[in-house]
XYZ file of C-alpha atoms in Angstrom:
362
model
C 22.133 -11.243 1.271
C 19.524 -13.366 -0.660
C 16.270 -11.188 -0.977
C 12.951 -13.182 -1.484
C 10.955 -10.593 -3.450
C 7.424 -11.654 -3.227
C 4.839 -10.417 -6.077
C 1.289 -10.368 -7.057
C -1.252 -12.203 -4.689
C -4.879 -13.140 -4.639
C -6.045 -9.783 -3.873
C -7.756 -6.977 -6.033
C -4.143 -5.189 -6.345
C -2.554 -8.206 -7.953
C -1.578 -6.358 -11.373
C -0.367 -3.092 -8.829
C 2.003 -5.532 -7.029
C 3.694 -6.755 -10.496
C 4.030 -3.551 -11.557
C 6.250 -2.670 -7.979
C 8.110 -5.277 -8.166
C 9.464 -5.164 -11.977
C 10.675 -2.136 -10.826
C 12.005 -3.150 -7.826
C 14.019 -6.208 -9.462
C 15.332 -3.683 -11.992
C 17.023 -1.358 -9.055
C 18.257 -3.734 -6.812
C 22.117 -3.609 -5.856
C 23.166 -6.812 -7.380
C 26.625 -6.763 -6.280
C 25.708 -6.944 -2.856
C 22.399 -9.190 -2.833
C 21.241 -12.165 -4.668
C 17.636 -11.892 -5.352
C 14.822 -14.747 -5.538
C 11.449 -13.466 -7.277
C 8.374 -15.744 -5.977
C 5.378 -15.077 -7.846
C 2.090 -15.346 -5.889
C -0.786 -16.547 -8.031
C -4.331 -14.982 -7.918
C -5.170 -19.172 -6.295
C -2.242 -18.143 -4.090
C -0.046 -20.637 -5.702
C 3.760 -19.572 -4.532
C 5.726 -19.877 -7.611
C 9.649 -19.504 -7.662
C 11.874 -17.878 -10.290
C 15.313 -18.928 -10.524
C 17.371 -17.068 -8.231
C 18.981 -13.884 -10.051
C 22.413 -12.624 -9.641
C 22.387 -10.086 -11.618
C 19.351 -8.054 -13.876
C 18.957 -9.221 -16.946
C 15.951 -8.365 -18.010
C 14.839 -6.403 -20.743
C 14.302 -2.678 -20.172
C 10.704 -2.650 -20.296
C 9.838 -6.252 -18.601
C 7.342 -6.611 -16.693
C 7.220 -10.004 -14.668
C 4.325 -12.208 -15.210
C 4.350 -15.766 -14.152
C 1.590 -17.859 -16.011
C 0.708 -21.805 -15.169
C 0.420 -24.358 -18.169
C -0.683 -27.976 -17.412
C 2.116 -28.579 -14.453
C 4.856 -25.916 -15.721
C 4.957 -22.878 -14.752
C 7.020 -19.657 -16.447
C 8.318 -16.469 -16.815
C 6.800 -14.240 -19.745
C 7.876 -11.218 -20.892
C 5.206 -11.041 -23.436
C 4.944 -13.715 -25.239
C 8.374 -14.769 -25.066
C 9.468 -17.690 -22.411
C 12.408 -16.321 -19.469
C 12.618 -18.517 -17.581
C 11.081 -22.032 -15.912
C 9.954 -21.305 -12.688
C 8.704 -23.992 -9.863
C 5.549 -24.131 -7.618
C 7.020 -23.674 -3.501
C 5.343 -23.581 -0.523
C 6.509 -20.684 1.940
C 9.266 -22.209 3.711
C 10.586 -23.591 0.895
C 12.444 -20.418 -0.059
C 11.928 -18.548 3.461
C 14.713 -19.702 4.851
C 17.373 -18.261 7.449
C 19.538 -16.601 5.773
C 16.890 -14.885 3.725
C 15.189 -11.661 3.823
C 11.823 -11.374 2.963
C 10.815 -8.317 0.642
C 6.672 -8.375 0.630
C 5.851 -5.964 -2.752
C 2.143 -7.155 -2.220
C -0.467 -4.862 -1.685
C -3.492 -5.092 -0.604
C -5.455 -7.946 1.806
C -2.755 -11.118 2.385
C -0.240 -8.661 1.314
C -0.012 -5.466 3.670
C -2.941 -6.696 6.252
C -0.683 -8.153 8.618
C -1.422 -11.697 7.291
C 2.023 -12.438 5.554
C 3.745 -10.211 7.699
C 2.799 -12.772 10.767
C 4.236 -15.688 8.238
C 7.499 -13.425 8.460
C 7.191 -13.397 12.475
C 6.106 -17.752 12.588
C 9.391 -18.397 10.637
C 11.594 -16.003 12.357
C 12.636 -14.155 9.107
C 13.671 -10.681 8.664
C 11.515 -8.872 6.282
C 11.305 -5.263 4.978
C 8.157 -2.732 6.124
C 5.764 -2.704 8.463
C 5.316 -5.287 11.370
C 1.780 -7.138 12.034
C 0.268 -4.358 14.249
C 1.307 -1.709 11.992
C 0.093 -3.769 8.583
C -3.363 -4.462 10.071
C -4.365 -1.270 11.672
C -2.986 0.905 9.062
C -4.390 -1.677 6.012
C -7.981 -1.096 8.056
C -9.599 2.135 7.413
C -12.217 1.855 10.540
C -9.451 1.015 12.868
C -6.912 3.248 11.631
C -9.451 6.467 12.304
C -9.819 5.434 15.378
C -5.670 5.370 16.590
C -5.908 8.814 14.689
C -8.986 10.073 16.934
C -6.881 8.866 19.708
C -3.887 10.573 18.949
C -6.118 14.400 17.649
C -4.835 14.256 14.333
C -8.046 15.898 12.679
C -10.056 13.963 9.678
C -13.187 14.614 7.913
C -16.437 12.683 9.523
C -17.365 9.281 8.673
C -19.577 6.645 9.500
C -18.167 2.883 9.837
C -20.575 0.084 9.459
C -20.848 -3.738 8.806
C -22.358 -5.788 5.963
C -24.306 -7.390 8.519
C -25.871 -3.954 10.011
C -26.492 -3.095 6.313
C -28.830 -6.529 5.935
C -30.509 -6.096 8.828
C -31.145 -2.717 9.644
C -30.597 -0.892 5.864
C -33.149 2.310 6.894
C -31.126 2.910 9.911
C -28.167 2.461 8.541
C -28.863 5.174 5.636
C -31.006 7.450 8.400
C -27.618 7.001 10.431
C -25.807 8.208 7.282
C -27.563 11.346 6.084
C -28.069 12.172 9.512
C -24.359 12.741 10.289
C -22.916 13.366 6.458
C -24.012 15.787 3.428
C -23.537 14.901 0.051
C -21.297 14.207 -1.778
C -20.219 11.466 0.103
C -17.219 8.800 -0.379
C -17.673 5.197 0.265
C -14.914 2.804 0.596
C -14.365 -1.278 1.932
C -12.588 -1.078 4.959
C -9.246 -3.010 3.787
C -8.830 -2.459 0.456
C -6.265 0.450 -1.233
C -5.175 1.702 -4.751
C -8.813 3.240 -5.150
C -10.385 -0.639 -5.536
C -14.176 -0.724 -4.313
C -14.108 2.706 -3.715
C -17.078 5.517 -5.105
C -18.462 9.129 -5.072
C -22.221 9.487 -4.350
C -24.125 12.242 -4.768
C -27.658 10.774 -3.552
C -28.913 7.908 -1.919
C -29.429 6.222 -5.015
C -25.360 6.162 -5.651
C -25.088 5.816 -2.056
C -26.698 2.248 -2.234
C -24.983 1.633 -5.240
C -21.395 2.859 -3.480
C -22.099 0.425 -0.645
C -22.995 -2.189 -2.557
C -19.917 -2.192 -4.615
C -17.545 -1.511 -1.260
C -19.233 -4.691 0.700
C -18.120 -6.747 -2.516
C -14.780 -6.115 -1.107
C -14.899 -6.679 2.130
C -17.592 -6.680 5.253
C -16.986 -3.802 6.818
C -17.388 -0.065 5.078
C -16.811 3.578 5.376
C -18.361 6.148 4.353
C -16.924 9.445 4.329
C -17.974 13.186 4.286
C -16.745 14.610 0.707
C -14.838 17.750 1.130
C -13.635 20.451 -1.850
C -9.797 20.113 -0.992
C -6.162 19.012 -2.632
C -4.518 15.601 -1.922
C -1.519 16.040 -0.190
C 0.800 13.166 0.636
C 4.554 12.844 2.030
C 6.255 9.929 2.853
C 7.497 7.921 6.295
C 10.660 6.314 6.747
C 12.185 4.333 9.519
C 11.966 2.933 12.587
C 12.489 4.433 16.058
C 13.868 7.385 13.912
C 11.208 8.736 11.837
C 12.231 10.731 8.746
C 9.149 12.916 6.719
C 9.978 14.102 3.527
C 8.851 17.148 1.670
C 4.964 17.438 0.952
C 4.288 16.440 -2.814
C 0.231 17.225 -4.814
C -1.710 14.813 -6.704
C -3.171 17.478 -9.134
C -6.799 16.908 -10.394
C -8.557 17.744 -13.663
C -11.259 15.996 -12.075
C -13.268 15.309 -8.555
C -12.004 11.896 -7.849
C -9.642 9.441 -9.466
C -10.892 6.072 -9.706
C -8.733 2.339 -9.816
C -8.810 2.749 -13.928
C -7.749 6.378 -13.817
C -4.719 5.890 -11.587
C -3.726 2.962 -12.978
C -4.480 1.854 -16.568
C -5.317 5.466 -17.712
C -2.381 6.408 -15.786
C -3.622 10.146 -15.863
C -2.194 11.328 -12.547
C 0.055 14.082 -12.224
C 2.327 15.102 -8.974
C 3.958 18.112 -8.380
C 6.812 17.738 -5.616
C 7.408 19.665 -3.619
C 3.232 20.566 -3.205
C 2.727 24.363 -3.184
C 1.997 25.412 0.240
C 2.671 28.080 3.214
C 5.846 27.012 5.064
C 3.747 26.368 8.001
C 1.453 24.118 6.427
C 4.036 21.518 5.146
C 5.444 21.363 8.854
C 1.777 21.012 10.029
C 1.698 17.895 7.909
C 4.706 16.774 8.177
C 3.923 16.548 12.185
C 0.055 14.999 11.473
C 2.277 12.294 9.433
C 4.341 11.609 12.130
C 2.178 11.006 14.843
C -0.137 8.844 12.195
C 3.350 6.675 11.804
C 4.026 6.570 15.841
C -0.143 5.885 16.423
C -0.310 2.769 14.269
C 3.424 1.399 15.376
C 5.208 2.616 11.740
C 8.453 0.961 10.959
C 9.996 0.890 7.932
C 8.173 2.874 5.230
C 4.561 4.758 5.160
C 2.956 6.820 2.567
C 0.638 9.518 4.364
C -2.086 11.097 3.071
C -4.121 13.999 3.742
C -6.944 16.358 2.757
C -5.859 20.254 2.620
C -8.677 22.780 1.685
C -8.747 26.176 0.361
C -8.561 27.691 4.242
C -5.318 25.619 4.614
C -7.750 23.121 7.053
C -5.624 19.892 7.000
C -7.303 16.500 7.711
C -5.594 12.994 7.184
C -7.220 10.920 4.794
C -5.187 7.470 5.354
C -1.855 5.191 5.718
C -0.195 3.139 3.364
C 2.472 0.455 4.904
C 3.190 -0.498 1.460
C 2.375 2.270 -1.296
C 3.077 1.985 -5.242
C 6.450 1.390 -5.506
C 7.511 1.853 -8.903
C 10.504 4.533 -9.475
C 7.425 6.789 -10.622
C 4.932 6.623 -7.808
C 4.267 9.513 -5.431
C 6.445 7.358 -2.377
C 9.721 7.126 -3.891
C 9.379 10.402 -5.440
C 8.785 11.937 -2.640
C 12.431 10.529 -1.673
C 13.894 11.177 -4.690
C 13.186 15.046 -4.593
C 14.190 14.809 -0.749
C 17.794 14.312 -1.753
C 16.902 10.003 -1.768
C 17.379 7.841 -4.548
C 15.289 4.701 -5.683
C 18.751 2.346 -5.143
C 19.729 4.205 -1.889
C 15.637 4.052 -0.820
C 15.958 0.030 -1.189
C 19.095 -0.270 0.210
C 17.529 1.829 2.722
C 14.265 -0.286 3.312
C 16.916 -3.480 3.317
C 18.387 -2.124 6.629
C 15.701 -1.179 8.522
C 14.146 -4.551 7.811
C 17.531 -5.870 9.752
C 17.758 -3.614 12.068
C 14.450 -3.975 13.860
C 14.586 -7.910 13.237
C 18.088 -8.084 15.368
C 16.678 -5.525 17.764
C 13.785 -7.663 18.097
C 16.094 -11.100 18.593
C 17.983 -8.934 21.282
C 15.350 -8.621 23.505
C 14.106 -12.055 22.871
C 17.411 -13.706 24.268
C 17.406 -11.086 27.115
């Protein structure tokens, strides 16, 4: 099977998605799949790699694809791979490809490429467009989760355009329904980007200024004293959960720098809790998959405080995927490897695509 992996993007989480897929192209099953990196510009230039047959990368490449004048290459550092050409989608999307989107973030995991995959008729890995876009968009995604009773902490959604025009109501509206501290965050953005901790309306206008920089639409979010808790979603019609795993905290709240250039997260796996309180999540995450149409893989999320209250925080249809993020080792300690979890992502990405071409030519 040729695998198009496609990388990096024009969104905030451009550097995240590099760092997925080096680690993805290391783990691959090469014996059974021929794999074609395209590199995605932050101009959202597609650029395409030579197609690999086997890894032969250095241990600790990382992919980068820089332009110069009308060539573009592979760098591992500062030494040259490999030439690589400038494509435009259906140059390398092709029939008898499958597409593997490692982008995260808006154009990557918002639905946007993921309808590309459906124009062209191409099977792809993860979630499909409903599932990318509802679970990619914190607002909506709260909703389907209101809908369905799985409990969350309060919040108040609101647009950039109610924030210019009516600012005093919109900050009345705020303290009115929310205590400090409070949490503000852009509506479709992950990995922590745009997001901040206010303790007073002073942060809180700084908080929204620096979430509508990111997008139009914002929410903000009662603060609660509680661990992070997340476990992992895989499949399609059947849903597998897998153990409960921590992030643990020497501080209140881990920003974009912390997680991912400090790197100063720590996970414990399986998380430390009652019996009943992993199955109580482990049920919250399954109707959060079901309520936002979840196929392929999830990361779930959720808030557990010192009374063992649980409330979901958020989806991710396309988490860190590096052998060392919380997703895939989540798997890993359930028993799943990171070359059986790809292999596994590979054929859920062809199962629903021929269920879906069944019912077409019904």
């Amino acid at each position: 099977m040729r695998i198009v992996l496609l990388y990096g993007g024009d969104s905030a989480e451009h550097d995240i998605s590099v760092l997925t897929a080096a680690s993805i192209l290391k783990h691959l099953d090469y014996k059974k799949h021929q794999v074609q990196p395209v590199f995605i510009d932050r101009e959202g230039q597609w650029i395409a790699g030579e197609l690999l047959e086997e890894y032969s990368l250095s241990e600790d490449s990382i992919l980068y694809l820089e332009a110069s004048d009308q060539q573009h290459f592979y760098r591992q550092g500062e030494a040259e791979i490999s030439q690589g050409l400038a494509v435009v989608p259906t140059d390398v999307l092709t029939k008898d490809s499958l597409a593997f989107p490692a982008l995260h973030g808006p154009n990557g995991e918002d639905g946007t490429i993921q309808g590309l995959f459906e124009a062209l008729n191409v099977p792809y890995t993860g979630a499909g467009v409903l599932a990318s876009a509802a679970g990619m968009d914190k607002i909506i995604s709260k909703q389907l989760f209101q809908q369905a009773q799985i409990p969350q902490v309060p919040f108040v959604a609101l647009t950039s355009y109610q924030y210019e025009t009516e600012r005093s109501e919109v900050i009345a509206r705020i303290e009115g329904q929310l205590v400090y501290p409070v949490f503000i965050k852009p509506a479709n953005m992950g990995s922590s980007v745009g997001i901040t901790q206010a303790q007073d309306r002073d942060a809180l206008l700084q908080g929204l200024e620096t979430a509508f920089h990111y997008d139009t639409r914002v929410v903000v979010e009662q603060g609660i004293e509680a661990r992070e808790i997340e476990v992992a979603v895989l499949g399609n019609e059947e849903v597998q959960v897998s153990q409960p795993g921590e992030i643990v905290k020497d501080q209140g709240f881990y920003d974009y720098e912390e997680k991912y250039i400090n790197n100063s997260i720590e996970m414990a796996i399986p998380a430390d809790l009652p019996e009943e309180s992993a199955q109580a999540i482990q049920a919250y995450a399954k109707k959060a998959y079901l309520a936002i149409d979840g196929s392929g893989l999830t990361r779930c999320d959720f808030f557990v405080t010192h009374n063992m209250d649980i409330y979901i925080n958020e989806v991710n249809t396309m988490p860190g995927f590096t052998q060392f993020s919380m997703y895939p080792s989540l798997w890993a300690a359930s028993g799943l490897s990171y070359e059986d979890l790809l292999e596994k992502l590979l054929k859920l990405a062809l199962e629903r695509f021929n269920k879906k071409q069944g019912l077409a030519n019904q």
